PDB file of C-alpha atoms and ligand atoms in Angstrom:
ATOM      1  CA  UNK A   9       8.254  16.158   2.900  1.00 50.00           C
ATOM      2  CA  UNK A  10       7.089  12.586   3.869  1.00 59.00           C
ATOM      3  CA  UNK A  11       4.333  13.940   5.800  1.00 65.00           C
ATOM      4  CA  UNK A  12       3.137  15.748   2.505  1.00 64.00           C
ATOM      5  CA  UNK A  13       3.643  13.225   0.450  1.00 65.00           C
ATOM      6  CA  UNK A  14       1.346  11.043   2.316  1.00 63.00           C
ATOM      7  CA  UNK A  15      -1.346  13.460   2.834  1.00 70.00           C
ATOM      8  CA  UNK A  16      -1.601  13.613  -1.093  1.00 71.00           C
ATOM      9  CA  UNK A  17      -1.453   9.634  -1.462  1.00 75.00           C
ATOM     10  CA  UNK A  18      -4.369  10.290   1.197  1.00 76.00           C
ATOM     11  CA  UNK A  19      -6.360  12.492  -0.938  1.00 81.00           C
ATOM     12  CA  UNK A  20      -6.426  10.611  -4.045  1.00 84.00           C
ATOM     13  CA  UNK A  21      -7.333   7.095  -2.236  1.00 87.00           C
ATOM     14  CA  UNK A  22     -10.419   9.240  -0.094  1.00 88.00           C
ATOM     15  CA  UNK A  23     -11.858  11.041  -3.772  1.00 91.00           C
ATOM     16  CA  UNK A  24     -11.433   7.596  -5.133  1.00 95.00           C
ATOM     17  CA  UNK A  25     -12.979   5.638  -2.755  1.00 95.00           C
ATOM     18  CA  UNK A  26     -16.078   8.349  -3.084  1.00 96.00           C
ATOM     19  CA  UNK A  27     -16.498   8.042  -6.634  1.00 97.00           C
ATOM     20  CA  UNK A  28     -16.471   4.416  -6.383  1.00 97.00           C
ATOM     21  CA  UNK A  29     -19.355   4.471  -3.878  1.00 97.00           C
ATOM     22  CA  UNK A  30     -21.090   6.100  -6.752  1.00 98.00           C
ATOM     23  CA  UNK A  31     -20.392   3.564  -9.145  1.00 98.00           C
ATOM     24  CA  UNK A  32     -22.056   0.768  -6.800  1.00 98.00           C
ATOM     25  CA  UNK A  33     -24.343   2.388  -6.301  1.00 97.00           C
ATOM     26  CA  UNK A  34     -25.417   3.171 -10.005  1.00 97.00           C
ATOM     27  CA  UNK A  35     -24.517  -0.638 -10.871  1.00 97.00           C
ATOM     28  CA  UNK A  36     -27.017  -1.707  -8.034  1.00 96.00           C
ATOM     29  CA  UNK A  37     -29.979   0.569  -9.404  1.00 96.00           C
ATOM     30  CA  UNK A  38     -29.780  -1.492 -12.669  1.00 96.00           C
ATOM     31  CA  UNK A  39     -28.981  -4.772 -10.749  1.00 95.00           C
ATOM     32  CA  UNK A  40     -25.524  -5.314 -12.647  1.00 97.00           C
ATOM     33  CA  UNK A  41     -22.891  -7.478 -10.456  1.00 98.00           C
ATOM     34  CA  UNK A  42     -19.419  -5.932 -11.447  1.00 98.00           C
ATOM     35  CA  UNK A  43     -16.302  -7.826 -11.069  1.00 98.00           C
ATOM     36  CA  UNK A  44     -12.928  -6.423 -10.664  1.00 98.00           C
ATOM     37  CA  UNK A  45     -10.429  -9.200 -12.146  1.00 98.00           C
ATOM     38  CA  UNK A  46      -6.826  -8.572 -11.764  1.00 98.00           C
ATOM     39  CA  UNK A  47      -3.124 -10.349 -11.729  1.00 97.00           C
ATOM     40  CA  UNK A  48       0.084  -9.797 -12.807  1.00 97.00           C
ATOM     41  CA  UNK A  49       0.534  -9.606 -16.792  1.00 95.00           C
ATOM     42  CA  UNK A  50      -0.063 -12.711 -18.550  1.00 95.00           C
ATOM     43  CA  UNK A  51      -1.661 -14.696 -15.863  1.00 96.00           C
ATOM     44  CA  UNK A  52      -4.740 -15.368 -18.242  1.00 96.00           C
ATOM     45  CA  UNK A  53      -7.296 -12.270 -17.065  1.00 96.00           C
ATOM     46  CA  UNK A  54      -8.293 -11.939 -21.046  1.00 96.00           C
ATOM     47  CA  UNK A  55      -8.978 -16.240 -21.510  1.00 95.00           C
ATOM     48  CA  UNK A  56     -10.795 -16.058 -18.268  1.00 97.00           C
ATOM     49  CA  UNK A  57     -12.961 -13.595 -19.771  1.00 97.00           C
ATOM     50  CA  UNK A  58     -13.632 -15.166 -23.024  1.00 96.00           C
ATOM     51  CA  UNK A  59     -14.092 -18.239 -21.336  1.00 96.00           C
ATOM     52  CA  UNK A  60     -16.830 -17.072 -19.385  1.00 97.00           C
ATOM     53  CA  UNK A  61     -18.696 -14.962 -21.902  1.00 97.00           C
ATOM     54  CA  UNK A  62     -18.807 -18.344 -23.662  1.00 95.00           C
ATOM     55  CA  UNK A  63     -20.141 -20.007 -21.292  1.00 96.00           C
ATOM     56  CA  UNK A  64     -22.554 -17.496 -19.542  1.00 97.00           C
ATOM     57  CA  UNK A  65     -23.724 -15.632 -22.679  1.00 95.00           C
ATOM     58  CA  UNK A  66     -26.465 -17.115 -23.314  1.00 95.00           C
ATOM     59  CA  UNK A  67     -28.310 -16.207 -20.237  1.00 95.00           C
ATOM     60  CA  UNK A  68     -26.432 -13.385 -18.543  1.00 97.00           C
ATOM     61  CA  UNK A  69     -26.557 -10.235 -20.342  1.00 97.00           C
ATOM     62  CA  UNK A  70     -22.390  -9.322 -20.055  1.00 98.00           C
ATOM     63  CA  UNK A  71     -20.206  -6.226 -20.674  1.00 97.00           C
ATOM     64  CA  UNK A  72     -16.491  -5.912 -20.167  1.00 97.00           C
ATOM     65  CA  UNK A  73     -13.770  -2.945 -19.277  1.00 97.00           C
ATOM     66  CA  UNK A  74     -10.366  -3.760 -20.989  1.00 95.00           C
ATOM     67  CA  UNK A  75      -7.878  -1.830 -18.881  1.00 94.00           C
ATOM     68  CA  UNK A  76      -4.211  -2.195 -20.768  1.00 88.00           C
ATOM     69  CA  UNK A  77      -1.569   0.838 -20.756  1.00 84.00           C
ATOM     70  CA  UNK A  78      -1.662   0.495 -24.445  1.00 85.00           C
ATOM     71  CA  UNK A  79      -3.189  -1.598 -27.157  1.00 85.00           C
ATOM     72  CA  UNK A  80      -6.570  -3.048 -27.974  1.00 87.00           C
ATOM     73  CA  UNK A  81      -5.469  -6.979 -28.554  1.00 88.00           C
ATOM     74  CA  UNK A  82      -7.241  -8.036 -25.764  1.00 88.00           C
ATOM     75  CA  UNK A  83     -10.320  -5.638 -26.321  1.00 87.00           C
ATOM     76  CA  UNK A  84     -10.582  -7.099 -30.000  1.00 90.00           C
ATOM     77  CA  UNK A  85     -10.051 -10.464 -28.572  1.00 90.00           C
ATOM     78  CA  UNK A  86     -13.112  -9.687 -26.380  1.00 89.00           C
ATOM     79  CA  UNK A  87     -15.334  -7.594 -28.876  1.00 90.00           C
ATOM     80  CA  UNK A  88     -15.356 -11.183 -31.319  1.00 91.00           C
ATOM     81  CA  UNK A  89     -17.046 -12.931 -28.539  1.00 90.00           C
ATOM     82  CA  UNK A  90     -20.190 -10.069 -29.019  1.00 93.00           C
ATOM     83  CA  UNK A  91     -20.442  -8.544 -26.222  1.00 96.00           C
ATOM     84  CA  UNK A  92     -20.610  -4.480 -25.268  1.00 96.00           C
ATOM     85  CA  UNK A  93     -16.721  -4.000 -24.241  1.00 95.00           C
ATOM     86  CA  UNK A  94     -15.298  -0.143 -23.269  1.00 95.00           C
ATOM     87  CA  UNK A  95     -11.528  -0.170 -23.680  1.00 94.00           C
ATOM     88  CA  UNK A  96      -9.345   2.387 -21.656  1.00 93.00           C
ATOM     89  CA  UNK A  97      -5.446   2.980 -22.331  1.00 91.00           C
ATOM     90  CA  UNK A  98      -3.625   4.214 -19.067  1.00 90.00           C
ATOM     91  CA  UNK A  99      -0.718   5.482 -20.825  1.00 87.00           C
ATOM     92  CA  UNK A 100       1.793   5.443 -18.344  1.00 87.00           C
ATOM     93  CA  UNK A 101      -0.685   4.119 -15.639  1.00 88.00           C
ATOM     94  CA  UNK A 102      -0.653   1.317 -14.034  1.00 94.00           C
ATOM     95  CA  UNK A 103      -4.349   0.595 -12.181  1.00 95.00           C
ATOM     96  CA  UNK A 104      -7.605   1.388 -13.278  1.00 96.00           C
ATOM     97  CA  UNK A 105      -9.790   4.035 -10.960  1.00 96.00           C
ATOM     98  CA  UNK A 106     -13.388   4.860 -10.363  1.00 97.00           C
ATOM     99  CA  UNK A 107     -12.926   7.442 -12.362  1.00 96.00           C
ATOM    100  CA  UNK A 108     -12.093   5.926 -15.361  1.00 96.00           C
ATOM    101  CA  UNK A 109     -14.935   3.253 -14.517  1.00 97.00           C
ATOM    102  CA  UNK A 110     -17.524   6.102 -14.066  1.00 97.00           C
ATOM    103  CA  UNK A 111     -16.720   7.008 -17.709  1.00 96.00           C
ATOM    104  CA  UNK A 112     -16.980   3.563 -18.874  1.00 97.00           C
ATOM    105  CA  UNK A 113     -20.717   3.297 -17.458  1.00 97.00           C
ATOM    106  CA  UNK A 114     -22.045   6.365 -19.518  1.00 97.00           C
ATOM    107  CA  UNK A 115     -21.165   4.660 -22.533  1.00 96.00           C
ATOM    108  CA  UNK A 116     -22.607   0.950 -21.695  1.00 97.00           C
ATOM    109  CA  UNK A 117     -25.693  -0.262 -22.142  1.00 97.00           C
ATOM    110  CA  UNK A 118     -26.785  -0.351 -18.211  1.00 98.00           C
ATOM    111  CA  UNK A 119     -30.441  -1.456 -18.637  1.00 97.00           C
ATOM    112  CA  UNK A 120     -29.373  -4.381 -20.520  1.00 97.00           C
ATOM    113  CA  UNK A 121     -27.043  -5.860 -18.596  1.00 97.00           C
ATOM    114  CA  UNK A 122     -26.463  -9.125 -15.341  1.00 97.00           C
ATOM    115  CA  UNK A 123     -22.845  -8.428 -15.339  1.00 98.00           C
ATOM    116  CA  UNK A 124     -19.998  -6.291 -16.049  1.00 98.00           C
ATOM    117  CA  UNK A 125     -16.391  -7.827 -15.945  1.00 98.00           C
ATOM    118  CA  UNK A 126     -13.651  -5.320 -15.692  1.00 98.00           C
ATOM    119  CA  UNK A 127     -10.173  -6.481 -16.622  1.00 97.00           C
ATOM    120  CA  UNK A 128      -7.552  -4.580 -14.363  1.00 97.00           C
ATOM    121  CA  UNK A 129      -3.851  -3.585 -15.631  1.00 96.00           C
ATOM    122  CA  UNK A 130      -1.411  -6.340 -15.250  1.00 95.00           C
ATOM    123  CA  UNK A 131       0.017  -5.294 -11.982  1.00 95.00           C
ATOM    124  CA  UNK A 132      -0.137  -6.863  -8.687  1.00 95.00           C
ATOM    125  CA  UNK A 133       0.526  -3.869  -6.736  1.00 94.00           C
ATOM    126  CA  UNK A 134      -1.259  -0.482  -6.800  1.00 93.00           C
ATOM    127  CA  UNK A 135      -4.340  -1.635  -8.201  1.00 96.00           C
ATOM    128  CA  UNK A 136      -5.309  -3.739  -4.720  1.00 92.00           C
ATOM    129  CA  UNK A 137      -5.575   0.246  -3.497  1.00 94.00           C
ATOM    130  CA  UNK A 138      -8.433   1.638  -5.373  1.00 96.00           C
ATOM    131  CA  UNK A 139     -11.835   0.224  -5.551  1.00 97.00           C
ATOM    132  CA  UNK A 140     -13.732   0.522  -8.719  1.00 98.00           C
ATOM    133  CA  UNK A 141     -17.113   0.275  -7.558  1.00 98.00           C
ATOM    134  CA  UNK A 142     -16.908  -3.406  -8.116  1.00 98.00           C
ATOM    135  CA  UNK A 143     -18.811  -5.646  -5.794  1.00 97.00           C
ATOM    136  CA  UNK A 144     -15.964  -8.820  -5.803  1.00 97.00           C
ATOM    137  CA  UNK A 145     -12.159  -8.686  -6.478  1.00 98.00           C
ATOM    138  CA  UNK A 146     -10.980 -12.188  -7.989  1.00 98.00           C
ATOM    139  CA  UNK A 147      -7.294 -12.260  -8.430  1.00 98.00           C
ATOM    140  CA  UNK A 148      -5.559 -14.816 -10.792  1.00 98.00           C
ATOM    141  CA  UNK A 149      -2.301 -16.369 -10.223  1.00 97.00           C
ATOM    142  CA  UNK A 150      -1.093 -18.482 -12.283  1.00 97.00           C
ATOM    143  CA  UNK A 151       1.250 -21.752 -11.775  1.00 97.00           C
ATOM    144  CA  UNK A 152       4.215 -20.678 -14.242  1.00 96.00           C
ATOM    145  CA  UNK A 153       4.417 -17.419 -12.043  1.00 96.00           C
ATOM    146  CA  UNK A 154       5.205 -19.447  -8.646  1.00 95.00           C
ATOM    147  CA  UNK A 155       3.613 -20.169  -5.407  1.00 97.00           C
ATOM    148  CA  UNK A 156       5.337 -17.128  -3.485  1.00 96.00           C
ATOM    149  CA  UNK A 157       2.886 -14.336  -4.959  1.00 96.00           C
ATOM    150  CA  UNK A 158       0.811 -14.184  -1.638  1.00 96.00           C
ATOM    151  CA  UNK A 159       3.999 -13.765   0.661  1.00 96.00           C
ATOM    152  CA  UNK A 160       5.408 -10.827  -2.139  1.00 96.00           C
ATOM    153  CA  UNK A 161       2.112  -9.240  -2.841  1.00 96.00           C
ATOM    154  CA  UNK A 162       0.051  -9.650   0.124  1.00 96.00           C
ATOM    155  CA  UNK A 163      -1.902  -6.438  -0.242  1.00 95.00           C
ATOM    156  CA  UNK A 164      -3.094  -7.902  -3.227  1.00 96.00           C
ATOM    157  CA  UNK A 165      -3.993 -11.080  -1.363  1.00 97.00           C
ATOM    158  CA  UNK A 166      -5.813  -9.823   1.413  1.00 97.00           C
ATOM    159  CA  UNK A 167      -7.947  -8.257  -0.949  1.00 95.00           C
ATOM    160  CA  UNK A 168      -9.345 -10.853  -2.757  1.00 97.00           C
ATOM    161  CA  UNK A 169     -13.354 -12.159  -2.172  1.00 97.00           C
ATOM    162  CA  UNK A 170     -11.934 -15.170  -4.563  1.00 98.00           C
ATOM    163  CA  UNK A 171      -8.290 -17.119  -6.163  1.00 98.00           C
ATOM    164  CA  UNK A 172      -7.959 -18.968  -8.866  1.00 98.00           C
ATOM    165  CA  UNK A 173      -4.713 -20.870  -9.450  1.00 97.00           C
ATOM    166  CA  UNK A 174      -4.563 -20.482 -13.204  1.00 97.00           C
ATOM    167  CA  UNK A 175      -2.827 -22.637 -15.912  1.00 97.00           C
ATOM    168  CA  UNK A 176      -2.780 -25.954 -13.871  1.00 95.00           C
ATOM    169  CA  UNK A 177      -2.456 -27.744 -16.880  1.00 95.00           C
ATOM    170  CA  UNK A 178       1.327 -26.663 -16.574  1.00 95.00           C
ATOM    171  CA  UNK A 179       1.576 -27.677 -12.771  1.00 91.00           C
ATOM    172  CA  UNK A 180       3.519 -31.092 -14.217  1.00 91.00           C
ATOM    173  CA  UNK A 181       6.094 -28.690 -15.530  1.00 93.00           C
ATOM    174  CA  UNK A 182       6.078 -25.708 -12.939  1.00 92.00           C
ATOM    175  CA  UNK A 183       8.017 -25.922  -9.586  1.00 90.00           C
ATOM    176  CA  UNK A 184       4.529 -24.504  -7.951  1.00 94.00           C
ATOM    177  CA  UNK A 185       4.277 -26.082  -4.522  1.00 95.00           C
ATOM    178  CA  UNK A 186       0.133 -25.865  -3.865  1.00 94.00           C
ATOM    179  CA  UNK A 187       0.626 -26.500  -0.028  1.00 95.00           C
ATOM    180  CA  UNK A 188       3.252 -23.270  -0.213  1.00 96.00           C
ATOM    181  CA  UNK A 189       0.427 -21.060  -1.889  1.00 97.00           C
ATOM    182  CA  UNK A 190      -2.560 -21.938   0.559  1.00 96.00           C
ATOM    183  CA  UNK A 191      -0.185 -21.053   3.273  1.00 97.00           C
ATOM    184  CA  UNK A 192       0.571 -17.645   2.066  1.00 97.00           C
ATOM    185  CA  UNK A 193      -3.266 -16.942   1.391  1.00 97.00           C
ATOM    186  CA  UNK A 194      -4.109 -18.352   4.882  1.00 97.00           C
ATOM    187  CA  UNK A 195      -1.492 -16.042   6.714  1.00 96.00           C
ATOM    188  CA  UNK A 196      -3.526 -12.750   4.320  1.00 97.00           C
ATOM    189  CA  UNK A 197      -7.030 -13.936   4.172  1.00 98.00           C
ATOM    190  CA  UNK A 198      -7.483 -17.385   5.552  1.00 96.00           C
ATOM    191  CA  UNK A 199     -11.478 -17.517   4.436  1.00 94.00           C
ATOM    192  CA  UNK A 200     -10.687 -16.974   0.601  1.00 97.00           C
ATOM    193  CA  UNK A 201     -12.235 -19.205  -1.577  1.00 95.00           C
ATOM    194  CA  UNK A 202      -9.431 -21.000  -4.375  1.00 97.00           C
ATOM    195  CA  UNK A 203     -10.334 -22.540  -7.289  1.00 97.00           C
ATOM    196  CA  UNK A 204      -8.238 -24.638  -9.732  1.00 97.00           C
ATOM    197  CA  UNK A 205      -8.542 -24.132 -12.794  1.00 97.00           C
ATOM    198  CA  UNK A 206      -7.287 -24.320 -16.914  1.00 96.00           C
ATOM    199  CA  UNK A 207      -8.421 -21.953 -19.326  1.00 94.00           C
ATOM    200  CA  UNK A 208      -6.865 -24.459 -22.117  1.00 93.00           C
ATOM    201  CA  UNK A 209      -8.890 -28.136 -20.572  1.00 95.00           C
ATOM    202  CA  UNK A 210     -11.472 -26.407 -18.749  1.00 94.00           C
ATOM    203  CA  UNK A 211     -10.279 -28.394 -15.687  1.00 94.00           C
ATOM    204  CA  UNK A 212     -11.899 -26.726 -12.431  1.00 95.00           C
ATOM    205  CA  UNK A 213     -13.518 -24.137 -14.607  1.00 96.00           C
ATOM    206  CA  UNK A 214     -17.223 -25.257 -13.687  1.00 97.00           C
ATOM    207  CA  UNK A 215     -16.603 -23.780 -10.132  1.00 97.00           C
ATOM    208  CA  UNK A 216     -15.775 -20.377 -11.414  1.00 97.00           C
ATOM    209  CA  UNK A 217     -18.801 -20.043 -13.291  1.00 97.00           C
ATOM    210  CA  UNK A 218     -21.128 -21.242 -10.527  1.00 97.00           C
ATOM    211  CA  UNK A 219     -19.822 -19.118  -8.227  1.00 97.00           C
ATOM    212  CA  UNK A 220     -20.333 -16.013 -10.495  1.00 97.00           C
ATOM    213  CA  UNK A 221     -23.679 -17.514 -10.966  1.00 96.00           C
ATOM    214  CA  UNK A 222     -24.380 -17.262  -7.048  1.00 96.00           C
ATOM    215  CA  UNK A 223     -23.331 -13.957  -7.189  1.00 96.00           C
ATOM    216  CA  UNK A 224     -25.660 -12.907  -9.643  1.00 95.00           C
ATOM    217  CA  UNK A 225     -28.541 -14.930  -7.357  1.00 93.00           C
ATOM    218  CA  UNK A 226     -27.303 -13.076  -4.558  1.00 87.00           C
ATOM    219  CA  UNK A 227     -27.622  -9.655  -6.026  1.00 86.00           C
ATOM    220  CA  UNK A 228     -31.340 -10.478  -7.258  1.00 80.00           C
ATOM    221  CA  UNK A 229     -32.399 -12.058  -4.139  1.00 81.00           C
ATOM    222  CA  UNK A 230     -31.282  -9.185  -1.899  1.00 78.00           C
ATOM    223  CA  UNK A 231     -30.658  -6.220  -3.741  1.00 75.00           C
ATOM    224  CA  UNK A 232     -28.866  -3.521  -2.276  1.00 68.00           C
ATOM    225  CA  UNK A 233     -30.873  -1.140  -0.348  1.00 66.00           C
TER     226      UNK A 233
HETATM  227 MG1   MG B  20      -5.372  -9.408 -20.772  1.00 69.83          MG
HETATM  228 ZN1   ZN B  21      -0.909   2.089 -10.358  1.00 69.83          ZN
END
């Protein structure tokens, strides 16, 4: 029964990881850098977001995937800032998958677009497992939620092309040891770049958006064959 079980778990990941091959491929035709944001709930995935459509809109060309298991708040929240946003509901789910990305590109504007953000479920667990297509996974953690996530999800951790420590305007009032964090992410993925940062003061913000910016500069100055 464990054998079967496995085989199926197999399956799924293997016709996932297809169609997301797909996807990059499709978001490299039209030159579109697609980034796969996730965290546990609440850890500031939706401020991040508006934050950086505020900042980057007016010269990157940006759409966003809202993935919640119900509700459009964020996806409102997002749709104000007037940008093309495609919300999916995973009743019941828990992860986005390229399958439910695939949909999302035939209804955005791929021609006109530098850069697609995709909001993952609030979950720091299955969604590490299936690729979307995206080209870079940035996780969030943020300091009310403690500096132990990389030791209890380090799946999640390993995964990541970037960190940022989120909420550090709280670190005077949060028990979040930063020396305990960077040892967890060294003992998953010791080359991971962290930023610091607050959604609320800005603090450390600057070196998220210059490293989506290099992204972006990457993709242009050596796009995918
Ligand atoms: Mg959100
Ligand atoms: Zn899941």
């Amino acid at each position: 029964m464990e054998i079967k079980l496995l085989t199926i778990k197999e399956d799924i990941l293997g016709a996932n990881e297809a169609k997301a091959r797909m996807n990059r491929e499709r978001l490299n035709k039209y030159s579109i850098v697609a980034i796969n944001i996730m965290s546990s709930p609440g850890a500031g995935k939706t401020s991040l977001i508006i934050q950086t459509i505020n900042k980057l809109k007016p010269t990157t060309r940006i759409a966003v995937i809202e993935g919640d298991v119900a509700s459009q708040v964020d996806a409102e929240k997002v749709h104000q800032q007037g940008v093309p946003i495609i919300q999916i509901n995973i009743p019941g789910g828990c992860h986005l998958d390229a399958n439910m990305i695939e949909n999302a590109l035939n209804d955005l504007p791929l021609e006109d677009l530098d850069l697609l953000l995709i909001e993952n479920v609030g979950n720091l667990i299955c969604p590490a497992e299936f690729d979307l297509g995206e080209h870079k996974k940035v996780i969030l953690a943020s300091t009310p939620e403690g500096d132990d996530k990389p030791d209890k999800y380090p799946l999640m951790f390993s995964e990541a092309d970037v960190v940022l420590v989120t909420k550090c305007d709280l670190m005077p009032y949060m028990d979040f040891q930063f020396d305990n964090f960077f040892r967890g992410i060294a003992r998953v993925n010791p080359a991971v770049g962290i930023f610091q940062v607050s959604c609320k003061t800005g603090e450390g913000i600057e070196q998220w958006f210059d490293w989506l910016l290099n992204q972006m500069k990457d993709s242009k100055a050596h796009p995918p064959p």
